[in-house]
């Protein structure tokens, strides 16, 4: 890796909802990248909790907490115009948020089309219009950010800005959305979303070549959840999941998330397909209660440390970040121990 610049791409390794918002929020505050890019679309909600505030973001990069970070939306991403302005106001990031000329725009018509679509019902789509808008884009009839007067102050050449920032030696953080097993190519088709959610797919959405990337950070949760239909290996009954404290509700649709124990095989495959250099595991406090809000590796319960080491042994990649609570700062950051320096 280069000495001066670090380009990191963060992606989900299961079915989305691994806690990427928390991880990216942490990295934004801690590593202070000068530029952060969000990919994907409004079907994906990233939750960022900081102090007494909670944001559920579907458009704006989760690194917004760092006020000196320039925020970008990828050309391959899709936004909703009302949602964009709502989140700009909630995060107070006006003046440092930009999108690409070619970022796609979802309209009410796309949402209506998905609501009456049989396949979308069958797979348990979030019905936010993302698949319909993507289909229109493939057919070359989707309107893009450059077509909307209200967005004229926000549009830029995002690939150029990102690549120039990297060439100047600035740190860049790329935020993937959803998880590998929702990928149109690598997921549990047809129970998948309308894009490739892998690190390569995410980079393609940004307009950044793979050789520019130093760190591929794959995020897992300490258990697996899935919303909507489709296979979930070793799925727990709702009663058992509830008893174990693993029941969550989806941040976009409010649906109950199906739950299963951490899956080593899925994790190993996600590491392979993403060429992960590091792994984050969130919500370890859900499995080991004494891990709650711990911020040092040595203070984690022994059983938790052993469990993490077992995973590392199996996936052959270091677990560098461990989430111990909902606040973005509730994190064990092992990067110094693992690399001997704050490689990031
Ligand atoms: P769609 O992309 O909204 O059409 O949804 C397709 C499938 O992906 C459904 O099973 C959704 O529940 C799932 N999905 C889409 N986005 C997310 C996400 O951000 N987190 C979790 N599941 C998602
Ligand atoms: Mg989510």
Short mmCIF file of C-alpha atoms and ligand atoms in Angstrom, two decimals:
data_model
loop_
_atom_site.label_atom_id
_atom_site.label_comp_id
_atom_site.label_asym_id
_atom_site.label_seq_id
_atom_site.Cartn_x
_atom_site.Cartn_y
_atom_site.Cartn_z
CA UNK A 1 0.00 0.00 0.00
CA UNK A 2 0.99 3.61 -0.53
CA UNK A 3 2.51 5.44 2.43
CA UNK A 4 0.44 8.54 2.22
CA UNK A 5 -2.97 7.72 0.84
CA UNK A 6 -5.40 5.07 1.88
CA UNK A 7 -8.38 4.14 -0.21
CA UNK A 8 -10.80 1.87 1.64
CA UNK A 9 -13.91 0.20 0.32
CA UNK A 10 -16.43 -1.10 2.87
CA UNK A 11 -18.95 -3.75 1.81
CA UNK A 12 -21.44 -6.09 3.46
CA UNK A 13 -20.61 -9.78 3.66
CA UNK A 14 -24.03 -11.32 4.39
CA UNK A 15 -27.53 -10.12 3.36
CA UNK A 16 -27.19 -6.43 4.20
CA UNK A 17 -27.83 -4.86 7.61
CA UNK A 18 -24.43 -5.94 8.91
CA UNK A 19 -23.88 -2.50 10.42
CA UNK A 20 -22.03 -0.76 7.60
CA UNK A 21 -23.45 2.60 8.71
CA UNK A 22 -21.85 2.18 12.09
CA UNK A 23 -18.50 1.03 10.67
CA UNK A 24 -18.35 3.81 8.07
CA UNK A 25 -19.46 6.34 10.69
CA UNK A 26 -16.60 5.20 12.93
CA UNK A 27 -14.03 5.30 10.14
CA UNK A 28 -15.24 8.74 9.09
CA UNK A 29 -14.69 10.12 12.58
CA UNK A 30 -11.55 8.18 13.44
CA UNK A 31 -9.57 8.09 10.17
CA UNK A 32 -10.76 11.48 8.94
CA UNK A 33 -10.86 10.70 5.19
CA UNK A 34 -11.17 13.87 3.16
CA UNK A 35 -13.68 12.32 0.83
CA UNK A 36 -16.40 9.67 1.21
CA UNK A 37 -18.60 8.16 -1.49
CA UNK A 38 -21.87 6.34 -1.11
CA UNK A 39 -23.02 3.76 -3.66
CA UNK A 40 -26.26 1.81 -4.12
CA UNK A 41 -29.67 3.23 -3.51
CA UNK A 42 -32.60 4.09 -1.27
CA UNK A 43 -33.62 0.48 -0.57
CA UNK A 44 -30.61 0.35 1.77
CA UNK A 45 -30.83 2.14 5.11
CA UNK A 46 -27.62 2.82 7.02
CA UNK A 47 -28.11 3.63 10.68
CA UNK A 48 -25.66 5.97 12.37
CA UNK A 49 -25.92 6.53 16.12
CA UNK A 50 -23.71 9.21 17.67
CA UNK A 51 -24.30 10.47 21.20
CA UNK A 52 -28.01 11.00 21.64
CA UNK A 53 -28.73 11.23 17.90
CA UNK A 54 -29.74 8.57 15.36
CA UNK A 55 -29.77 8.98 11.59
CA UNK A 56 -31.24 6.45 9.15
CA UNK A 57 -29.58 7.29 5.88
CA UNK A 58 -30.66 6.09 2.44
CA UNK A 59 -28.77 8.60 0.29
CA UNK A 60 -26.09 10.51 2.22
CA UNK A 61 -22.71 8.87 3.06
CA UNK A 62 -22.49 7.65 6.67
CA UNK A 63 -19.15 9.44 7.10
CA UNK A 64 -21.04 12.77 7.27
CA UNK A 65 -20.29 12.98 11.03
CA UNK A 66 -16.83 14.17 10.15
CA UNK A 67 -17.52 17.78 9.22
CA UNK A 68 -14.37 18.18 7.14
CA UNK A 69 -15.25 15.24 4.89
CA UNK A 70 -16.54 15.97 1.37
CA UNK A 71 -19.50 13.70 0.62
CA UNK A 72 -20.20 12.20 -2.79
CA UNK A 73 -22.91 10.06 -4.35
CA UNK A 74 -21.66 7.70 -7.06
CA UNK A 75 -22.63 7.90 -10.75
CA UNK A 76 -23.89 4.32 -10.47
CA UNK A 77 -26.08 5.18 -7.48
CA UNK A 78 -29.77 6.08 -7.61
CA UNK A 79 -31.35 8.79 -5.46
CA UNK A 80 -34.84 10.07 -4.72
CA UNK A 81 -34.88 13.87 -4.92
CA UNK A 82 -37.12 14.47 -1.88
CA UNK A 83 -35.15 11.98 0.21
CA UNK A 84 -31.89 13.63 -0.82
CA UNK A 85 -33.01 17.07 0.38
CA UNK A 86 -34.53 15.61 3.56
CA UNK A 87 -31.25 13.92 4.49
CA UNK A 88 -29.15 16.94 3.52
CA UNK A 89 -31.18 18.92 6.02
CA UNK A 90 -31.12 16.21 8.73
CA UNK A 91 -27.35 15.86 8.50
CA UNK A 92 -26.64 19.55 7.93
CA UNK A 93 -24.18 18.72 5.16
CA UNK A 94 -25.25 21.28 2.56
CA UNK A 95 -22.19 22.80 0.89
CA UNK A 96 -20.11 19.62 1.06
CA UNK A 97 -22.45 17.09 -0.55
CA UNK A 98 -22.23 16.34 -4.27
CA UNK A 99 -23.49 13.76 -6.73
CA UNK A 100 -22.39 12.77 -10.18
CA UNK A 101 -24.00 14.18 -13.35
CA UNK A 102 -24.94 10.58 -14.13
CA UNK A 103 -26.42 9.59 -10.77
CA UNK A 104 -29.84 8.09 -11.50
CA UNK A 105 -33.11 9.51 -10.16
CA UNK A 106 -35.99 7.35 -8.90
CA UNK A 107 -39.49 8.75 -9.28
CA UNK A 108 -42.93 7.91 -7.88
CA UNK A 109 -43.71 6.07 -11.13
CA UNK A 110 -40.93 3.54 -10.36
CA UNK A 111 -42.37 2.92 -6.91
CA UNK A 112 -45.88 2.41 -8.30
CA UNK A 113 -44.56 0.01 -10.92
CA UNK A 114 -42.85 -2.14 -8.28
CA UNK A 115 -45.93 -2.15 -6.06
CA UNK A 116 -47.94 -3.94 -8.73
CA UNK A 117 -45.11 -6.21 -9.91
CA UNK A 118 -45.56 -9.91 -9.16
CA UNK A 119 -41.88 -10.74 -9.02
CA UNK A 120 -41.19 -7.91 -6.59
CA UNK A 121 -43.91 -9.32 -4.32
CA UNK A 122 -42.53 -12.83 -4.60
CA UNK A 123 -38.96 -11.92 -3.65
CA UNK A 124 -40.00 -9.51 -0.90
CA UNK A 125 -38.62 -6.37 -2.52
CA UNK A 126 -38.49 -3.20 -0.44
CA UNK A 127 -40.52 -1.65 -3.32
CA UNK A 128 -38.65 1.61 -3.23
CA UNK A 129 -38.54 1.74 -7.04
CA UNK A 130 -34.89 0.77 -7.24
CA UNK A 131 -35.29 -2.27 -9.50
CA UNK A 132 -37.71 -0.45 -11.83
CA UNK A 133 -35.39 2.56 -12.10
CA UNK A 134 -32.42 0.27 -12.75
CA UNK A 135 -34.40 -1.46 -15.51
CA UNK A 136 -35.12 1.96 -17.05
CA UNK A 137 -31.46 2.79 -16.86
CA UNK A 138 -30.58 -0.39 -18.70
CA UNK A 139 -33.15 0.58 -21.34
CA UNK A 140 -31.55 4.07 -21.48
CA UNK A 141 -34.73 5.91 -20.54
CA UNK A 142 -33.98 6.79 -16.88
CA UNK A 143 -33.54 10.48 -16.09
CA UNK A 144 -30.26 11.36 -14.40
CA UNK A 145 -29.23 14.06 -11.95
CA UNK A 146 -28.02 16.28 -14.81
CA UNK A 147 -31.62 16.43 -16.13
CA UNK A 148 -32.97 18.11 -12.98
CA UNK A 149 -32.67 21.87 -12.45
CA UNK A 150 -33.07 21.49 -8.63
CA UNK A 151 -29.90 19.39 -8.52
CA UNK A 152 -27.75 21.71 -10.63
CA UNK A 153 -25.79 23.04 -7.63
CA UNK A 154 -24.89 19.54 -6.50
CA UNK A 155 -23.74 17.79 -9.67
CA UNK A 156 -20.05 17.15 -10.32
CA UNK A 157 -17.71 14.77 -12.11
CA UNK A 158 -17.39 12.35 -9.21
CA UNK A 159 -14.88 9.88 -10.75
CA UNK A 160 -12.61 12.82 -11.59
CA UNK A 161 -12.86 14.34 -8.09
CA UNK A 162 -12.24 10.98 -6.41
CA UNK A 163 -9.28 10.04 -8.58
CA UNK A 164 -7.73 13.50 -8.25
CA UNK A 165 -8.13 13.39 -4.47
CA UNK A 166 -6.31 10.05 -4.41
CA UNK A 167 -3.55 11.41 -6.63
CA UNK A 168 -3.13 14.34 -4.23
CA UNK A 169 -2.59 11.86 -1.40
CA UNK A 170 -5.94 12.23 0.33
CA UNK A 171 -7.71 9.37 2.08
CA UNK A 172 -10.92 8.15 0.49
CA UNK A 173 -13.66 5.98 1.97
CA UNK A 174 -16.08 4.15 -0.30
CA UNK A 175 -19.33 2.97 1.26
CA UNK A 176 -20.94 -0.11 -0.21
CA UNK A 177 -24.57 -0.97 0.49
CA UNK A 178 -26.49 -4.22 1.07
CA UNK A 179 -24.53 -7.49 1.25
CA UNK A 180 -22.79 -9.98 -1.00
CA UNK A 181 -25.63 -12.52 -0.92
CA UNK A 182 -28.08 -9.91 -2.21
CA UNK A 183 -25.86 -9.39 -5.27
CA UNK A 184 -27.52 -9.78 -8.66
CA UNK A 185 -24.53 -11.93 -9.70
CA UNK A 186 -23.26 -13.57 -6.52
CA UNK A 187 -26.37 -13.76 -4.37
CA UNK A 188 -29.29 -16.14 -3.95
CA UNK A 189 -30.93 -15.33 -7.29
CA UNK A 190 -33.76 -14.53 -7.88
CA UNK A 191 -34.00 -13.44 -4.22
CA UNK A 192 -31.55 -10.63 -4.73
CA UNK A 193 -31.43 -6.91 -5.39
CA UNK A 194 -30.93 -5.22 -8.77
CA UNK A 195 -27.15 -4.61 -8.65
CA UNK A 196 -23.83 -6.20 -7.86
CA UNK A 197 -23.10 -5.51 -4.21
CA UNK A 198 -19.52 -6.87 -4.24
CA UNK A 199 -16.47 -4.64 -3.81
CA UNK A 200 -15.85 -4.77 -7.57
CA UNK A 201 -19.43 -3.74 -8.29
CA UNK A 202 -19.23 -0.92 -5.79
CA UNK A 203 -15.99 0.40 -7.32
CA UNK A 204 -17.51 0.26 -10.76
CA UNK A 205 -20.43 2.38 -9.52
CA UNK A 206 -17.95 4.98 -8.28
CA UNK A 207 -15.68 5.02 -11.34
CA UNK A 208 -12.59 3.89 -9.46
CA UNK A 209 -10.28 1.16 -10.76
CA UNK A 210 -9.42 -1.82 -8.52
CA UNK A 211 -5.71 -0.98 -8.41
CA UNK A 212 -6.44 2.29 -6.59
CA UNK A 213 -7.82 0.45 -3.58
CA UNK A 214 -5.68 -0.41 -0.53
CA UNK A 215 -8.16 -1.93 1.85
CA UNK A 216 -11.27 -3.98 1.22
CA UNK A 217 -13.13 -4.14 4.51
CA UNK A 218 -15.94 -6.69 4.61
CA UNK A 219 -18.49 -6.16 7.37
CA UNK A 220 -20.25 -9.06 9.10
CA UNK A 221 -22.61 -9.01 12.04
CA UNK A 222 -22.17 -11.48 14.90
CA UNK A 223 -25.27 -13.26 13.55
CA UNK A 224 -26.92 -13.28 10.14
CA UNK A 225 -30.17 -11.51 9.31
CA UNK A 226 -32.22 -11.35 6.17
CA UNK A 227 -35.33 -9.34 5.27
CA UNK A 228 -37.64 -10.42 2.50
CA UNK A 229 -37.78 -13.86 0.95
CA UNK A 230 -35.04 -16.29 -0.10
CA UNK A 231 -32.86 -18.91 1.54
CA UNK A 232 -31.31 -18.32 4.96
CA UNK A 233 -29.19 -21.28 6.09
CA UNK A 234 -29.83 -22.45 9.70
CA UNK A 235 -32.65 -19.93 10.13
CA UNK A 236 -33.88 -19.63 13.72
CA UNK A 237 -37.56 -19.57 14.62
CA UNK A 238 -38.81 -16.11 15.53
CA UNK A 239 -39.39 -17.32 19.11
CA UNK A 240 -35.83 -18.53 19.50
CA UNK A 241 -34.36 -15.46 17.82
CA UNK A 242 -36.42 -13.32 20.17
CA UNK A 243 -35.24 -15.25 23.20
CA UNK A 244 -31.62 -14.83 22.08
CA UNK A 245 -32.17 -11.11 21.58
CA UNK A 246 -31.50 -11.26 17.84
CA UNK A 247 -34.73 -9.79 16.53
CA UNK A 248 -34.37 -6.59 14.54
CA UNK A 249 -36.64 -4.51 12.37
CA UNK A 250 -35.65 -3.33 8.89
CA UNK A 251 -34.79 0.37 8.84
CA UNK A 252 -36.46 1.11 5.48
CA UNK A 253 -39.57 -1.11 5.54
CA UNK A 254 -40.00 -1.84 9.27
CA UNK A 255 -40.28 -5.58 8.54
CA UNK A 256 -38.96 -8.12 11.07
CA UNK A 257 -35.56 -9.44 10.05
CA UNK A 258 -35.18 -13.19 9.90
CA UNK A 259 -32.17 -14.38 11.91
CA UNK A 260 -29.58 -17.17 11.87
CA UNK A 261 -26.31 -17.83 13.69
CA UNK A 262 -23.01 -16.45 12.30
CA UNK A 263 -22.18 -18.44 9.17
CA UNK A 264 -18.48 -19.26 8.67
CA UNK A 265 -18.94 -20.67 5.17
CA UNK A 266 -20.80 -17.61 3.91
CA UNK A 267 -18.17 -15.41 5.55
CA UNK A 268 -15.30 -17.26 3.89
CA UNK A 269 -16.91 -17.00 0.47
CA UNK A 270 -17.60 -13.28 0.98
CA UNK A 271 -13.93 -12.79 1.85
CA UNK A 272 -12.95 -14.59 -1.35
CA UNK A 273 -15.29 -12.80 -3.75
CA UNK A 274 -14.52 -9.36 -2.31
CA UNK A 275 -10.75 -10.00 -1.94
CA UNK A 276 -11.09 -8.77 1.65
CA UNK A 277 -7.96 -7.46 3.35
CA UNK A 278 -9.75 -6.91 6.68
CA UNK A 279 -13.00 -7.82 8.32
CA UNK A 280 -15.26 -5.98 10.77
CA UNK A 281 -17.72 -7.80 13.03
CA UNK A 282 -20.50 -5.73 14.52
CA UNK A 283 -22.83 -6.37 17.46
CA UNK A 284 -20.55 -8.74 19.30
CA UNK A 285 -22.34 -7.51 22.44
CA UNK A 286 -25.42 -9.40 21.22
CA UNK A 287 -23.54 -12.69 21.70
CA UNK A 288 -21.33 -11.74 24.66
CA UNK A 289 -23.17 -9.39 27.01
CA UNK A 290 -19.98 -8.40 28.87
CA UNK A 291 -18.59 -7.05 25.62
CA UNK A 292 -21.05 -4.16 25.68
CA UNK A 293 -19.35 -0.81 24.97
CA UNK A 294 -15.83 -2.21 25.43
CA UNK A 295 -13.21 -0.35 23.41
CA UNK A 296 -10.08 -2.44 24.03
CA UNK A 297 -9.33 -5.91 22.77
CA UNK A 298 -7.81 -7.01 26.09
CA UNK A 299 -10.98 -6.01 27.92
CA UNK A 300 -13.29 -8.14 25.81
CA UNK A 301 -14.50 -11.33 27.50
CA UNK A 302 -12.16 -14.24 26.83
CA UNK A 303 -14.92 -16.22 25.09
CA UNK A 304 -15.49 -13.31 22.69
CA UNK A 305 -11.78 -13.07 21.85
CA UNK A 306 -11.61 -16.82 21.26
CA UNK A 307 -14.65 -16.65 19.00
CA UNK A 308 -13.09 -13.85 16.94
CA UNK A 309 -9.82 -15.78 16.65
CA UNK A 310 -11.69 -18.87 15.48
CA UNK A 311 -13.26 -16.82 12.72
CA UNK A 312 -9.89 -15.37 11.71
CA UNK A 313 -8.43 -18.85 11.58
CA UNK A 314 -11.20 -19.97 9.26
CA UNK A 315 -11.41 -16.97 6.91
CA UNK A 316 -7.66 -16.23 6.95
CA UNK A 317 -8.15 -12.47 7.20
CA UNK A 318 -7.73 -10.29 10.32
CA UNK A 319 -10.78 -9.09 12.18
CA UNK A 320 -9.67 -5.51 12.73
CA UNK A 321 -12.84 -3.79 13.93
CA UNK A 322 -15.31 -5.17 16.45
CA UNK A 323 -18.56 -3.37 17.19
CA UNK A 324 -19.59 -3.47 20.86
CA UNK A 325 -22.61 -1.15 20.95
CA UNK A 326 -24.81 0.98 18.78
CA UNK A 327 -22.85 4.24 19.11
CA UNK A 328 -20.32 4.69 16.30
CA UNK A 329 -17.59 5.10 18.92
CA UNK A 330 -18.36 1.73 20.59
CA UNK A 331 -15.64 -0.08 18.68
CA UNK A 332 -12.60 -2.21 19.38
CA UNK A 333 -10.05 -1.10 16.78
CA UNK A 334 -7.27 -3.68 16.45
CA UNK A 335 -5.60 -2.24 13.38
CA UNK A 336 -2.57 -1.06 15.37
CA UNK A 337 -2.10 -4.51 16.97
CA UNK A 338 -2.63 -6.37 13.73
CA UNK A 339 -0.43 -4.23 11.50
CA UNK A 340 1.96 -2.68 14.00
CA UNK A 341 0.77 0.71 12.78
CA UNK A 342 -2.50 2.35 12.06
CA UNK A 343 -2.74 0.84 8.61
CA UNK A 344 -6.20 1.62 7.35
P1 LIG B 1 -35.13 -4.59 -3.68
O1 LIG B 1 -33.73 -4.40 -4.06
O2 LIG B 1 -35.70 -3.46 -2.89
O3 LIG B 1 -36.02 -4.96 -4.87
O4 LIG B 1 -35.19 -5.88 -2.72
C1 LIG B 1 -34.73 -7.13 -3.16
C2 LIG B 1 -34.34 -7.99 -1.97
O5 LIG B 1 -33.21 -7.41 -1.34
C3 LIG B 1 -35.41 -8.09 -0.88
O6 LIG B 1 -35.27 -9.36 -0.25
C4 LIG B 1 -35.01 -6.99 0.10
O7 LIG B 1 -35.47 -7.25 1.41
C5 LIG B 1 -33.50 -7.08 0.02
N1 LIG B 1 -32.84 -5.80 0.31
C6 LIG B 1 -32.70 -4.73 -0.51
N2 LIG B 1 -32.00 -3.75 0.08
C7 LIG B 1 -31.67 -4.21 1.30
C8 LIG B 1 -30.92 -3.67 2.40
O8 LIG B 1 -30.39 -2.57 2.37
N3 LIG B 1 -30.80 -4.44 3.51
C9 LIG B 1 -31.36 -5.69 3.56
N4 LIG B 1 -32.05 -6.23 2.58
C10 LIG B 1 -32.21 -5.50 1.45
MG1 LIG B 2 -29.88 -1.59 6.36
#
